């Protein structure tokens, strides 16, 4: 995620997540021990990774892997390369991965990894040595039946390929099910590249229809133009919605009549940056409050906060990023009647197609892109209505409904196993 800096409105996403988990478990009537087990990852590994840099000196990087809960199956989640990675962030992200798996009935618990580094200032060979060093450092706790990594911010199919190769060498057998988000030729799944975005668009369409609005009538602002944001903009544009604004780390562009999305995608670089080549760029804070029907944050955490929530003009927010809305902003948006489709529901298309990739690797039998997309769409439609119906039934916000639906399978699995 190029240009990403620590958000101005930084809040502790781990303590916020723990508070929401507690409320969800209380509403479901589970005992204290269930909360005690689910409030923190069951296992966290911190590693120090020495990397010989191109100029000959050795730099030592800190990396983490957090495994939230393995009562249901192996754990799963991406690895982030970013200078602002912290242990608390990785822990919170691992809990959110569990919620996604719970909502979508995937046979996994959540995990997340991160390395404190800035890949923008590293050569490809330095990144390769770092990726391989990370796998060597965590190899005891990962594997196709233990914990399955995937791409996240600043990591991509090339980094997955190096990690896969390193793991296979260590274990002395070829092990494609160890990691997902691989290149197609190494056992990647068709559709994984755009899966998160496709899921976001399906969640947007289904929720808008429940609000009496058609996709083709909507004006959408998309914050972030990387893997998720640019694909969301592309799919919406192809389906006839009007994408009135897009942004990246340098700011945003807005046109009430719609933007030429295919041309903008042609212009963007591999780090999701396009604004350096555009005129009329406005700052992010102004961008987020521009007129629109739907806002899709697809960049960083804590972008919608108590300082701007009262100025947002959208009536629907679909969270493509992990953790883009602070709890204070959630409350303000609710009071203003703005519907928020939470991250653990909206962006779970990525881990769902990663699950499809793992299934295909285990079977050695590969699906067409149509099969992948159709299965994803069916699961997304079902999960969106399940969460929105649950929210109505419990008179709660969709986020609380998503936490209740997502956490329950872990509490039940732990009971059956006799852990609580
Ligand atoms: N890639 C995936 O499959 C999944 C990604 N996510 C989440 O989606 C979000 C975006 O991920 P990717 O698209 O993969 O990352 P990316 O690294 O491909 O793109 C990030 C984009 O955000 C922009 N950005 C950075 N700082 C910004 C700022 N202050 N204001 C506006 N834009 C800014 C960057 O310029 C870039 O366009 C992250 O929260 C990630 O965890 C969630 C589920 C799956
Ligand atoms: O594809 C995966 O397994 C994980 C994706 C991920 O890291 C996320 O949903 O935040």
Short mmCIF file of C-alpha atoms and ligand atoms in Angstrom, two decimals:
data_model
loop_
_atom_site.label_atom_id
_atom_site.label_comp_id
_atom_site.label_asym_id
_atom_site.label_seq_id
_atom_site.Cartn_x
_atom_site.Cartn_y
_atom_site.Cartn_z
CA UNK A 1 0.00 0.00 0.00
CA UNK A 2 2.14 2.82 -1.25
CA UNK A 3 1.98 6.13 0.50
CA UNK A 4 0.10 4.62 3.40
CA UNK A 5 0.87 6.39 6.62
CA UNK A 6 -0.47 5.87 10.11
CA UNK A 7 -4.07 7.18 10.11
CA UNK A 8 -4.54 10.57 11.74
CA UNK A 9 -7.39 9.19 13.86
CA UNK A 10 -5.63 6.18 15.31
CA UNK A 11 -7.58 4.16 17.84
CA UNK A 12 -6.66 0.81 19.34
CA UNK A 13 -8.39 -1.60 17.04
CA UNK A 14 -7.64 -4.56 19.33
CA UNK A 15 -9.39 -3.15 22.40
CA UNK A 16 -12.30 -1.94 20.23
CA UNK A 17 -12.62 -5.43 18.74
CA UNK A 18 -12.49 -7.07 22.16
CA UNK A 19 -15.31 -4.82 23.39
CA UNK A 20 -17.49 -5.80 20.42
CA UNK A 21 -16.67 -9.52 20.89
CA UNK A 22 -17.69 -9.25 24.54
CA UNK A 23 -21.01 -7.62 23.67
CA UNK A 24 -21.72 -10.23 20.98
CA UNK A 25 -20.99 -13.13 23.37
CA UNK A 26 -23.07 -11.51 26.13
CA UNK A 27 -26.01 -11.12 23.77
CA UNK A 28 -25.66 -14.78 22.78
CA UNK A 29 -25.48 -15.80 26.45
CA UNK A 30 -22.04 -17.44 26.52
CA UNK A 31 -20.04 -17.75 29.72
CA UNK A 32 -16.93 -15.75 30.66
CA UNK A 33 -14.48 -18.54 29.71
CA UNK A 34 -15.63 -18.30 26.09
CA UNK A 35 -14.74 -14.61 26.06
CA UNK A 36 -11.43 -15.29 27.80
CA UNK A 37 -10.47 -17.72 25.04
CA UNK A 38 -11.67 -15.60 22.13
CA UNK A 39 -10.53 -12.12 23.21
CA UNK A 40 -6.90 -12.84 22.24
CA UNK A 41 -5.29 -15.11 19.65
CA UNK A 42 -4.49 -18.54 21.13
CA UNK A 43 -0.96 -18.34 19.71
CA UNK A 44 1.28 -15.45 18.68
CA UNK A 45 4.79 -15.77 17.33
CA UNK A 46 7.21 -12.86 17.14
CA UNK A 47 10.27 -13.43 14.97
CA UNK A 48 13.43 -11.53 14.09
CA UNK A 49 14.45 -12.00 10.47
CA UNK A 50 17.99 -11.15 9.32
CA UNK A 51 18.16 -10.09 5.68
CA UNK A 52 21.35 -9.44 3.72
CA UNK A 53 20.56 -6.22 1.82
CA UNK A 54 21.85 -5.59 -1.70
CA UNK A 55 24.68 -3.35 -0.43
CA UNK A 56 26.00 -6.16 1.79
CA UNK A 57 24.84 -5.03 5.24
CA UNK A 58 22.43 -7.12 7.32
CA UNK A 59 19.12 -5.63 8.40
CA UNK A 60 16.96 -7.35 11.03
CA UNK A 61 13.18 -7.16 10.59
CA UNK A 62 10.44 -7.97 13.11
CA UNK A 63 7.60 -10.21 12.00
CA UNK A 64 4.47 -11.61 13.64
CA UNK A 65 2.02 -14.43 13.10
CA UNK A 66 -1.15 -14.48 15.21
CA UNK A 67 -3.42 -17.54 15.20
CA UNK A 68 -6.75 -16.67 16.75
CA UNK A 69 -8.54 -19.97 17.26
CA UNK A 70 -8.26 -23.48 15.81
CA UNK A 71 -11.36 -25.12 17.30
CA UNK A 72 -12.95 -25.40 13.83
CA UNK A 73 -9.93 -26.18 11.69
CA UNK A 74 -6.58 -24.78 10.59
CA UNK A 75 -6.17 -21.03 10.81
CA UNK A 76 -6.06 -18.74 7.76
CA UNK A 77 -5.24 -15.17 6.89
CA UNK A 78 -2.98 -12.81 4.99
CA UNK A 79 0.52 -11.49 5.61
CA UNK A 80 1.01 -7.72 5.57
CA UNK A 81 4.30 -5.95 4.72
CA UNK A 82 4.01 -2.43 6.09
CA UNK A 83 6.08 -0.01 8.20
CA UNK A 84 3.17 0.58 10.61
CA UNK A 85 2.49 -3.09 11.42
CA UNK A 86 2.06 -3.64 15.18
CA UNK A 87 1.37 -6.72 17.27
CA UNK A 88 -2.03 -5.36 18.37
CA UNK A 89 -2.99 -4.70 14.75
CA UNK A 90 -2.05 -8.25 13.70
CA UNK A 91 -3.97 -9.69 16.67
CA UNK A 92 -7.11 -7.69 15.79
CA UNK A 93 -6.82 -8.67 12.14
CA UNK A 94 -6.59 -12.36 13.17
CA UNK A 95 -9.83 -12.04 15.18
CA UNK A 96 -11.56 -10.40 12.19
CA UNK A 97 -10.40 -13.33 10.03
CA UNK A 98 -12.16 -15.72 12.43
CA UNK A 99 -15.36 -13.70 12.13
CA UNK A 100 -15.21 -13.84 8.31
CA UNK A 101 -14.68 -17.61 8.40
CA UNK A 102 -17.55 -17.99 10.89
CA UNK A 103 -19.99 -15.92 8.82
CA UNK A 104 -19.16 -17.83 5.63
CA UNK A 105 -18.98 -21.28 7.27
CA UNK A 106 -15.40 -21.80 6.10
CA UNK A 107 -13.63 -24.69 7.91
CA UNK A 108 -10.98 -22.40 9.38
CA UNK A 109 -10.17 -20.11 12.26
CA UNK A 110 -8.56 -16.73 11.69
CA UNK A 111 -4.89 -15.83 11.53
CA UNK A 112 -2.85 -12.87 10.34
CA UNK A 113 0.80 -12.10 9.81
CA UNK A 114 2.81 -8.97 9.38
CA UNK A 115 6.36 -7.78 8.93
CA UNK A 116 7.44 -4.30 9.94
CA UNK A 117 9.12 -3.17 6.72
CA UNK A 118 8.71 -0.77 3.85
CA UNK A 119 8.76 -2.78 0.62
CA UNK A 120 8.64 0.44 -1.41
CA UNK A 121 12.24 1.07 -0.47
CA UNK A 122 13.41 -2.54 -0.97
CA UNK A 123 14.54 -4.24 -4.17
CA UNK A 124 12.72 -7.36 -5.36
CA UNK A 125 15.60 -9.58 -4.26
CA UNK A 126 15.57 -8.03 -0.76
CA UNK A 127 11.81 -8.67 -0.60
CA UNK A 128 12.40 -12.26 -1.70
CA UNK A 129 15.00 -12.85 1.03
CA UNK A 130 12.65 -11.30 3.61
CA UNK A 131 9.69 -13.44 2.49
CA UNK A 132 11.80 -16.63 2.59
CA UNK A 133 13.30 -15.69 5.99
CA UNK A 134 9.81 -15.14 7.42
CA UNK A 135 8.69 -18.61 6.27
CA UNK A 136 11.79 -20.23 7.78
CA UNK A 137 11.11 -18.42 11.05
CA UNK A 138 7.44 -19.45 11.34
CA UNK A 139 7.66 -22.85 9.57
CA UNK A 140 6.95 -24.84 12.75
CA UNK A 141 3.50 -23.31 13.25
CA UNK A 142 2.23 -23.08 9.64
CA UNK A 143 1.25 -25.67 7.01
CA UNK A 144 -1.69 -26.81 4.87
CA UNK A 145 -3.41 -28.44 7.87
CA UNK A 146 -2.18 -25.93 10.49
CA UNK A 147 -2.22 -22.34 9.29
CA UNK A 148 -2.47 -21.13 5.68
CA UNK A 149 -1.11 -17.64 4.81
CA UNK A 150 -2.28 -15.43 1.91
CA UNK A 151 -1.63 -11.93 0.50
CA UNK A 152 -2.67 -8.72 2.23
CA UNK A 153 -1.47 -5.13 2.12
CA UNK A 154 1.82 -4.77 0.12
CA UNK A 155 2.09 -8.51 -0.59
CA UNK A 156 1.11 -10.20 -3.83
CA UNK A 157 1.23 -13.43 -5.84
CA UNK A 158 5.01 -13.15 -6.37
CA UNK A 159 5.62 -13.03 -2.62
CA UNK A 160 3.22 -15.97 -2.14
CA UNK A 161 5.22 -17.91 -4.78
CA UNK A 162 8.52 -17.35 -2.93
CA UNK A 163 6.92 -18.35 0.39
CA UNK A 164 5.43 -21.47 -1.19
CA UNK A 165 8.79 -22.42 -2.70
CA UNK A 166 10.60 -21.91 0.63
CA UNK A 167 8.05 -23.97 2.58
CA UNK A 168 8.16 -26.80 0.02
CA UNK A 169 11.98 -26.90 0.29
CA UNK A 170 11.87 -27.02 4.10
CA UNK A 171 9.29 -29.82 4.14
CA UNK A 172 10.91 -31.61 1.18
CA UNK A 173 7.65 -32.02 -0.73
CA UNK A 174 5.61 -29.80 -3.00
CA UNK A 175 2.92 -28.22 -0.87
CA UNK A 176 0.61 -25.84 -2.80
CA UNK A 177 -2.08 -25.97 -0.07
CA UNK A 178 0.36 -24.21 2.30
CA UNK A 179 -0.50 -20.77 0.93
CA UNK A 180 -3.17 -19.10 -1.24
CA UNK A 181 -3.14 -16.15 -3.62
CA UNK A 182 -0.46 -17.90 -5.70
CA UNK A 183 0.11 -17.28 -9.42
CA UNK A 184 -2.22 -19.42 -11.58
CA UNK A 185 0.64 -21.50 -12.93
CA UNK A 186 1.62 -22.52 -9.36
CA UNK A 187 -1.89 -23.61 -8.36
CA UNK A 188 -3.55 -20.24 -7.77
CA UNK A 189 -7.30 -20.03 -8.23
CA UNK A 190 -8.97 -18.30 -11.12
CA UNK A 191 -10.91 -15.32 -9.75
CA UNK A 192 -8.79 -14.78 -6.57
CA UNK A 193 -7.33 -11.49 -7.84
CA UNK A 194 -10.76 -9.81 -8.09
CA UNK A 195 -12.58 -11.93 -5.47
CA UNK A 196 -12.56 -9.38 -2.66
CA UNK A 197 -13.91 -6.68 -4.98
CA UNK A 198 -16.57 -8.95 -6.50
CA UNK A 199 -17.77 -9.82 -3.02
CA UNK A 200 -17.90 -6.13 -2.07
CA UNK A 201 -20.00 -5.32 -5.15
CA UNK A 202 -22.43 -8.17 -4.45
CA UNK A 203 -22.79 -6.97 -0.84
CA UNK A 204 -23.37 -3.42 -2.11
CA UNK A 205 -25.97 -4.53 -4.69
CA UNK A 206 -27.92 -6.74 -2.26
CA UNK A 207 -28.00 -4.13 0.51
CA UNK A 208 -28.96 -1.32 -1.89
CA UNK A 209 -31.81 -3.45 -3.25
CA UNK A 210 -33.12 -3.96 0.29
CA UNK A 211 -33.08 -0.15 0.56
CA UNK A 212 -35.12 0.07 -2.68
CA UNK A 213 -32.22 1.19 -4.90
CA UNK A 214 -30.83 -0.35 -8.09
CA UNK A 215 -27.09 -0.55 -8.77
CA UNK A 216 -27.46 1.36 -12.04
CA UNK A 217 -28.98 4.35 -10.19
CA UNK A 218 -26.13 4.71 -7.72
CA UNK A 219 -23.29 7.25 -7.55
CA UNK A 220 -20.33 5.65 -5.78
CA UNK A 221 -17.15 7.04 -4.18
CA UNK A 222 -14.29 4.52 -3.88
CA UNK A 223 -11.43 5.32 -1.49
CA UNK A 224 -8.22 3.42 -2.40
CA UNK A 225 -7.24 2.29 -5.90
CA UNK A 226 -5.16 -0.81 -5.20
CA UNK A 227 -6.21 -4.43 -5.70
CA UNK A 228 -9.57 -4.03 -3.97
CA UNK A 229 -10.49 -0.41 -4.81
CA UNK A 230 -9.60 -0.50 -8.50
CA UNK A 231 -11.46 -3.78 -9.02
CA UNK A 232 -14.52 -2.47 -7.14
CA UNK A 233 -14.51 0.62 -9.39
CA UNK A 234 -14.08 -1.52 -12.52
CA UNK A 235 -16.88 -3.99 -11.68
CA UNK A 236 -19.29 -1.19 -10.66
CA UNK A 237 -18.50 0.69 -13.87
CA UNK A 238 -19.11 -2.47 -15.94
CA UNK A 239 -22.45 -3.04 -14.18
CA UNK A 240 -23.66 0.48 -14.97
CA UNK A 241 -23.19 2.29 -11.65
CA UNK A 242 -21.65 5.77 -11.80
CA UNK A 243 -18.27 5.91 -10.07
CA UNK A 244 -18.08 9.61 -9.23
CA UNK A 245 -14.83 9.51 -7.26
CA UNK A 246 -11.70 7.45 -6.76
CA UNK A 247 -8.72 8.13 -4.51
CA UNK A 248 -5.30 6.88 -3.48
CA UNK A 249 -2.67 7.90 -0.93
CA UNK A 250 -2.15 11.17 -2.81
CA UNK A 251 -5.80 12.34 -2.63
CA UNK A 252 -8.81 11.88 -4.87
CA UNK A 253 -10.59 12.97 -8.03
CA UNK A 254 -14.31 13.63 -8.31
CA UNK A 255 -16.71 14.18 -11.20
CA UNK A 256 -20.46 14.19 -10.58
CA UNK A 257 -21.03 12.80 -14.11
CA UNK A 258 -18.76 9.80 -13.54
CA UNK A 259 -15.09 8.98 -14.12
CA UNK A 260 -13.49 7.03 -17.02
CA UNK A 261 -12.55 4.01 -14.89
CA UNK A 262 -10.85 1.82 -17.56
CA UNK A 263 -8.54 4.73 -18.51
CA UNK A 264 -7.72 5.42 -14.84
CA UNK A 265 -6.86 1.75 -14.29
CA UNK A 266 -4.51 1.92 -17.29
CA UNK A 267 -2.79 4.87 -15.61
CA UNK A 268 -2.33 3.36 -12.13
CA UNK A 269 0.97 1.87 -11.02
CA UNK A 270 1.53 -1.46 -9.28
CA UNK A 271 1.09 0.20 -5.87
CA UNK A 272 -2.40 1.56 -6.64
CA UNK A 273 -1.23 5.14 -7.27
CA UNK A 274 -2.87 7.15 -10.04
CA UNK A 275 -3.33 10.71 -8.77
CA UNK A 276 0.27 11.85 -9.52
CA UNK A 277 -0.75 11.66 -13.20
CA UNK A 278 -4.09 13.51 -12.79
CA UNK A 279 -5.20 17.14 -12.44
CA UNK A 280 -7.87 18.49 -10.08
CA UNK A 281 -6.77 16.26 -7.18
CA UNK A 282 -8.46 17.03 -3.83
CA UNK A 283 -7.33 16.00 -0.33
CA UNK A 284 -8.65 12.72 1.14
CA UNK A 285 -10.68 14.47 3.88
CA UNK A 286 -12.54 16.59 1.30
CA UNK A 287 -12.92 13.57 -1.01
CA UNK A 288 -14.71 11.47 1.62
CA UNK A 289 -17.42 14.11 2.11
CA UNK A 290 -18.31 14.61 -1.57
CA UNK A 291 -21.93 14.00 -2.75
CA UNK A 292 -22.65 10.32 -3.49
CA UNK A 293 -25.10 7.53 -2.65
CA UNK A 294 -22.54 4.94 -1.61
CA UNK A 295 -19.05 5.20 -0.09
CA UNK A 296 -16.65 2.25 -0.40
CA UNK A 297 -13.57 2.71 1.81
CA UNK A 298 -10.93 0.36 0.33
CA UNK A 299 -7.69 1.72 1.80
CA UNK A 300 -6.72 1.88 5.47
CA UNK A 301 -8.03 1.52 9.01
CA UNK A 302 -9.76 4.38 10.88
CA UNK A 303 -10.54 6.53 7.81
CA UNK A 304 -14.11 7.32 8.92
CA UNK A 305 -13.86 8.83 12.37
CA UNK A 306 -15.67 11.19 14.72
CA UNK A 307 -14.12 14.16 12.93
CA UNK A 308 -15.72 13.43 9.54
CA UNK A 309 -18.64 11.01 10.15
CA UNK A 310 -21.15 13.87 10.39
CA UNK A 311 -20.07 15.23 6.98
CA UNK A 312 -20.31 12.06 4.92
CA UNK A 313 -23.09 12.36 2.33
CA UNK A 314 -23.52 8.68 1.42
CA UNK A 315 -26.60 6.81 2.68
CA UNK A 316 -24.76 3.46 2.43
CA UNK A 317 -21.15 2.58 3.35
CA UNK A 318 -19.73 -0.78 2.27
CA UNK A 319 -16.46 -1.52 4.07
CA UNK A 320 -14.00 -3.08 1.64
CA UNK A 321 -10.99 -2.25 3.85
CA UNK A 322 -10.42 -3.92 7.20
CA UNK A 323 -11.43 -1.61 10.05
CA UNK A 324 -12.08 1.66 8.14
CA UNK A 325 -14.70 2.97 10.63
CA UNK A 326 -14.03 3.80 14.29
CA UNK A 327 -16.68 2.87 16.92
CA UNK A 328 -17.39 6.59 17.53
CA UNK A 329 -18.03 7.11 13.82
CA UNK A 330 -20.24 3.99 13.71
CA UNK A 331 -22.49 5.57 16.34
CA UNK A 332 -22.68 8.91 14.50
CA UNK A 333 -23.47 7.18 11.20
CA UNK A 334 -26.19 5.11 12.87
CA UNK A 335 -27.78 8.23 14.39
CA UNK A 336 -27.76 9.78 10.91
CA UNK A 337 -29.51 6.74 9.42
CA UNK A 338 -26.51 5.72 7.29
CA UNK A 339 -26.31 1.95 6.75
CA UNK A 340 -22.83 0.40 7.19
CA UNK A 341 -22.09 -3.06 5.75
CA UNK A 342 -19.23 -4.22 8.01
CA UNK A 343 -15.80 -5.34 6.77
CA UNK A 344 -16.04 -8.89 8.13
CA UNK A 345 -19.02 -9.42 5.83
CA UNK A 346 -18.27 -7.15 2.87
CA UNK A 347 -14.62 -8.07 2.20
CA UNK A 348 -14.81 -11.81 2.95
CA UNK A 349 -14.87 -12.66 -0.77
CA UNK A 350 -11.05 -12.75 -0.62
CA UNK A 351 -10.76 -15.46 2.04
CA UNK A 352 -13.69 -17.33 0.49
CA UNK A 353 -11.90 -17.71 -2.84
CA UNK A 354 -8.67 -18.47 -0.94
CA UNK A 355 -10.63 -21.36 0.59
CA UNK A 356 -11.65 -22.41 -2.94
CA UNK A 357 -7.96 -22.30 -3.92
CA UNK A 358 -6.98 -24.55 -0.98
CA UNK A 359 -9.80 -26.98 -1.87
CA UNK A 360 -8.62 -27.09 -5.51
CA UNK A 361 -5.01 -27.64 -4.37
CA UNK A 362 -6.06 -30.47 -2.06
CA UNK A 363 -8.12 -32.11 -4.82
CA UNK A 364 -5.69 -31.36 -7.65
CA UNK A 365 -8.76 -30.45 -9.71
CA UNK A 366 -9.20 -26.88 -10.93
CA UNK A 367 -12.37 -24.87 -11.52
CA UNK A 368 -13.30 -22.39 -14.25
CA UNK A 369 -13.51 -18.68 -13.45
CA UNK A 370 -17.30 -18.83 -13.89
CA UNK A 371 -17.54 -21.66 -11.34
CA UNK A 372 -15.44 -19.69 -8.84
CA UNK A 373 -17.39 -16.46 -9.32
CA UNK A 374 -20.78 -18.15 -9.21
CA UNK A 375 -19.97 -20.03 -6.00
CA UNK A 376 -18.65 -16.83 -4.45
CA UNK A 377 -21.72 -14.84 -5.49
CA UNK A 378 -24.10 -17.46 -4.06
CA UNK A 379 -22.28 -17.51 -0.71
CA UNK A 380 -22.11 -13.71 -0.60
CA UNK A 381 -25.84 -13.25 -1.31
CA UNK A 382 -26.75 -15.78 1.36
CA UNK A 383 -24.41 -14.26 3.97
CA UNK A 384 -25.50 -10.66 3.33
CA UNK A 385 -29.17 -11.50 3.84
CA UNK A 386 -28.37 -13.69 6.84
CA UNK A 387 -26.56 -10.79 8.55
CA UNK A 388 -29.09 -8.12 7.62
CA UNK A 389 -31.98 -10.38 8.74
CA UNK A 390 -30.15 -11.11 12.01
CA UNK A 391 -29.65 -7.37 12.56
CA UNK A 392 -33.39 -6.82 12.15
CA UNK A 393 -34.25 -9.75 14.42
CA UNK A 394 -31.97 -8.56 17.24
CA UNK A 395 -32.63 -4.86 16.57
CA UNK A 396 -28.87 -4.34 16.27
CA UNK A 397 -26.45 -2.76 13.84
CA UNK A 398 -25.23 -5.04 11.01
CA UNK A 399 -21.75 -5.02 12.62
CA UNK A 400 -23.07 -6.49 15.88
CA UNK A 401 -25.12 -9.04 13.91
CA UNK A 402 -21.99 -10.00 11.94
CA UNK A 403 -19.99 -10.45 15.17
CA UNK A 404 -22.77 -12.60 16.67
CA UNK A 405 -23.09 -14.82 13.60
CA UNK A 406 -19.31 -14.98 13.09
CA UNK A 407 -18.28 -15.79 16.68
CA UNK A 408 -20.97 -18.35 17.51
CA UNK A 409 -19.38 -21.30 15.58
CA UNK A 410 -16.16 -20.87 17.59
CA UNK A 411 -18.00 -20.89 20.91
CA UNK A 412 -19.95 -23.98 19.86
CA UNK A 413 -16.88 -25.82 18.52
CA UNK A 414 -15.00 -25.11 21.76
CA UNK A 415 -17.92 -26.52 23.78
CA UNK A 416 -18.06 -29.72 21.70
CA UNK A 417 -14.31 -30.17 22.16
CA UNK A 418 -14.69 -29.72 25.90
CA UNK A 419 -12.53 -26.59 26.09
CA UNK A 420 -15.21 -24.56 27.88
N1 LIG B 1 -6.41 -7.86 -1.10
C1 LIG B 1 -7.39 -8.57 -0.54
O1 LIG B 1 -7.78 -9.65 -1.04
C2 LIG B 1 -8.05 -8.07 0.69
C3 LIG B 1 -7.81 -6.81 1.18
N2 LIG B 1 -8.52 -6.35 2.25
C4 LIG B 1 -8.29 -5.01 2.76
O2 LIG B 1 -8.58 -4.04 1.76
C5 LIG B 1 -7.76 -2.86 1.97
C6 LIG B 1 -7.00 -2.53 0.70
O3 LIG B 1 -6.21 -3.65 0.36
P1 LIG B 1 -5.53 -3.79 -1.08
O4 LIG B 1 -6.38 -3.16 -2.13
O5 LIG B 1 -5.17 -5.22 -1.20
O6 LIG B 1 -4.23 -2.92 -0.85
P2 LIG B 1 -3.27 -2.21 -1.94
O7 LIG B 1 -1.99 -2.05 -1.26
O8 LIG B 1 -3.36 -2.96 -3.22
O9 LIG B 1 -3.97 -0.77 -2.22
C7 LIG B 1 -4.18 0.19 -1.23
C8 LIG B 1 -4.71 1.47 -1.84
O10 LIG B 1 -5.00 2.42 -0.79
C9 LIG B 1 -4.40 3.67 -1.13
N3 LIG B 1 -4.16 4.49 0.06
C10 LIG B 1 -3.16 4.38 0.94
N4 LIG B 1 -3.25 5.34 1.85
C11 LIG B 1 -4.36 6.07 1.55
C12 LIG B 1 -5.00 7.19 2.12
N5 LIG B 1 -4.52 7.77 3.20
N6 LIG B 1 -6.13 7.66 1.53
C13 LIG B 1 -6.61 7.08 0.42
N7 LIG B 1 -6.05 6.01 -0.15
C14 LIG B 1 -4.94 5.51 0.41
C15 LIG B 1 -3.14 3.28 -1.88
O11 LIG B 1 -2.63 4.37 -2.61
C16 LIG B 1 -3.72 2.18 -2.78
O12 LIG B 1 -4.42 2.74 -3.85
C17 LIG B 1 -6.88 -3.19 3.18
O13 LIG B 1 -7.56 -2.76 4.35
C18 LIG B 1 -6.84 -4.73 3.18
O14 LIG B 1 -6.55 -5.29 4.43
C19 LIG B 1 -9.49 -7.11 2.85
C20 LIG B 1 -9.77 -8.38 2.41
C21 LIG B 1 -9.01 -9.00 1.36
O1 LIG B 2 -7.22 -14.77 1.48
C1 LIG B 2 -7.00 -14.99 2.67
O2 LIG B 2 -6.83 -16.10 3.15
C2 LIG B 2 -6.91 -13.84 3.66
C3 LIG B 2 -7.40 -12.50 3.15
C4 LIG B 2 -7.17 -11.47 4.21
O3 LIG B 2 -6.07 -11.35 4.71
C5 LIG B 2 -8.27 -10.64 4.65
O4 LIG B 2 -9.44 -10.96 4.39
O5 LIG B 2 -8.02 -9.64 5.35
#
